[in-house]
mmCIF file of C-alpha atoms in Angstrom:
data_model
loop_
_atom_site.group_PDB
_atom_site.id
_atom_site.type_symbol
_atom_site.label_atom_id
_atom_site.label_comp_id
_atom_site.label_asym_id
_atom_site.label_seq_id
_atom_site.Cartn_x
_atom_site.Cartn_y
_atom_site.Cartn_z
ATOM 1 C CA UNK O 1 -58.982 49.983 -6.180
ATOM 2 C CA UNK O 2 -57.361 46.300 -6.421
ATOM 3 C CA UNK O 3 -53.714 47.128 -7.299
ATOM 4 C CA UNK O 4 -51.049 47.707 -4.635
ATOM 5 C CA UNK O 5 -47.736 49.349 -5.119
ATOM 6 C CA UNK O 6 -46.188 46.087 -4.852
ATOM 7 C CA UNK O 7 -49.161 44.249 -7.809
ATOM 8 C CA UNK O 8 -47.898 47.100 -10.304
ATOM 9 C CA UNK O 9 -45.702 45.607 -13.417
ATOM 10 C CA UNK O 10 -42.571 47.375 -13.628
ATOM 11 C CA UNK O 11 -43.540 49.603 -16.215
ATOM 12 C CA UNK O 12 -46.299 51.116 -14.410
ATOM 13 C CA UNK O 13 -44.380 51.479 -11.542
ATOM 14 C CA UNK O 14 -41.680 53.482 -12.998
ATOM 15 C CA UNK O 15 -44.644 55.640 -14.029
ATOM 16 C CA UNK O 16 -46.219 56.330 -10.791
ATOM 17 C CA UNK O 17 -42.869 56.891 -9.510
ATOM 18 C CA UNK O 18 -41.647 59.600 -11.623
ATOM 19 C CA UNK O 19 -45.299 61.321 -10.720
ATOM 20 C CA UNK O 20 -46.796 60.949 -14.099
ATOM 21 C CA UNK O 21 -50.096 62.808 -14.474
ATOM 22 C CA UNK O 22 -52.432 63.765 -17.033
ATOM 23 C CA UNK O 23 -53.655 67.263 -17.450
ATOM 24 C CA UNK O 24 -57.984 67.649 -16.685
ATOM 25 C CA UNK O 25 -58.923 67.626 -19.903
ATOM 26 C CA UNK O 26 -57.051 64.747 -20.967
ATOM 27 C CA UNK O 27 -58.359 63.339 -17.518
ATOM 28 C CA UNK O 28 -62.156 63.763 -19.037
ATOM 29 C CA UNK O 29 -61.186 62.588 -22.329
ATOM 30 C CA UNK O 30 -59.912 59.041 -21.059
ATOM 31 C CA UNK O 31 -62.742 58.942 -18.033
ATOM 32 C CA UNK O 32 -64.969 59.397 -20.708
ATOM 33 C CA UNK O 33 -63.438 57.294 -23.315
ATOM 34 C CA UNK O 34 -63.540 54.706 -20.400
ATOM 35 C CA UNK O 35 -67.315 54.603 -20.294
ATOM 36 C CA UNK O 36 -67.620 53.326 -23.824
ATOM 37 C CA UNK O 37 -67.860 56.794 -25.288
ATOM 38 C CA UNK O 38 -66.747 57.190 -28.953
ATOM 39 C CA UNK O 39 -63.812 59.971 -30.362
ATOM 40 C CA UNK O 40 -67.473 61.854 -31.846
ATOM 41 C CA UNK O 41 -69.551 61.330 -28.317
ATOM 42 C CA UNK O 42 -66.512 62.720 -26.484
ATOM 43 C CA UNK O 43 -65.988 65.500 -28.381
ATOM 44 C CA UNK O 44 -69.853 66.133 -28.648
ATOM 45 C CA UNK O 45 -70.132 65.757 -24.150
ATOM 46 C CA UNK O 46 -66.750 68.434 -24.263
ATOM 47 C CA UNK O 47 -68.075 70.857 -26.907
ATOM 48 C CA UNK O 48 -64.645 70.539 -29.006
ATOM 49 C CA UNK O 49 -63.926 68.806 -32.095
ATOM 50 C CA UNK O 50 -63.053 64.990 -32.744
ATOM 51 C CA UNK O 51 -59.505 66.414 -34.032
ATOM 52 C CA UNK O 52 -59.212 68.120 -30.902
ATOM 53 C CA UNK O 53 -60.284 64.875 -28.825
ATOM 54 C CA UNK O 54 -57.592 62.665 -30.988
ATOM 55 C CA UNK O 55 -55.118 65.131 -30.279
ATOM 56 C CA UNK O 56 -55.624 65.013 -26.500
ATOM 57 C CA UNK O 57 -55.493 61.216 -26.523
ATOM 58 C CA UNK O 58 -52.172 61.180 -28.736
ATOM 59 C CA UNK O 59 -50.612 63.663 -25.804
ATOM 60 C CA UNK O 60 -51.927 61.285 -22.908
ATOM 61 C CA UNK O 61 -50.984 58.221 -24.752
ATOM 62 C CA UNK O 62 -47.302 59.563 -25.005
ATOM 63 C CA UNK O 63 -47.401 60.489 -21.217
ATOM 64 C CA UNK O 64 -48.371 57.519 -20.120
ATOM 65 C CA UNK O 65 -46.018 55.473 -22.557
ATOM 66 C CA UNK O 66 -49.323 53.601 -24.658
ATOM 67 C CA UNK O 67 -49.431 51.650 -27.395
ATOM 68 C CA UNK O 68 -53.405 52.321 -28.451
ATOM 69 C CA UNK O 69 -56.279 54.242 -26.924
ATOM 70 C CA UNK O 70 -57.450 51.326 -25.001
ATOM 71 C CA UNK O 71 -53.819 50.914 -23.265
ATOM 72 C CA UNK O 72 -53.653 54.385 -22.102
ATOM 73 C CA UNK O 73 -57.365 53.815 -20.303
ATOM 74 C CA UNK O 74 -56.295 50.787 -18.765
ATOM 75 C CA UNK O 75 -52.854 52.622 -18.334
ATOM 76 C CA UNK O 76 -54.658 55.371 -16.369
ATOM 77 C CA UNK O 77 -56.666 53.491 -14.599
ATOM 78 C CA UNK O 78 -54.515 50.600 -13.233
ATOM 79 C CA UNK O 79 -52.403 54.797 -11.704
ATOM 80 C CA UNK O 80 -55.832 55.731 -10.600
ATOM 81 C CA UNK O 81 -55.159 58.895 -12.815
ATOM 82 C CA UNK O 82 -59.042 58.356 -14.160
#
């Protein structure tokens, strides 16, 4: 997808090194966050709740060491993890 092991900033090596991963849900969550989908759109395409969908975003964005919704997307994405 564009990024080799070697492109990857340090951070986001260290990441894919220790085998960081995302569980499925949290997987759909950011896919679909990715695609321009709001918390409410999310939640509505998942058939949970908005809290729910904010809480699975707070857990990825720990995993993956973000700042903001938006970081852990481009986070996941630059792993290939969504």
């Amino acid at each position: 997808r564009g990024m080799t092991e070697d492109s990857l900033p340090t951070e986001l090596m260290q990441l894919k090194l220790e085998g960081t991963e995302l569980t499925r849900t949290e997987t759909k969550v950011l896919r679909l966050l990715a695609r321009g989908n709001t918390l409410e759109r999310t939640a509505q395409l998942l058939g949970t709740g908005r809290e729910t969908v904010k809480s699975q975003v707070r857990v990825a964005r720990g995993r993956l060491g973000a700042r903001n919704t938006t970081h852990a997307v481009a986070i996941a994405m630059s792993l290939e993890l969504i």
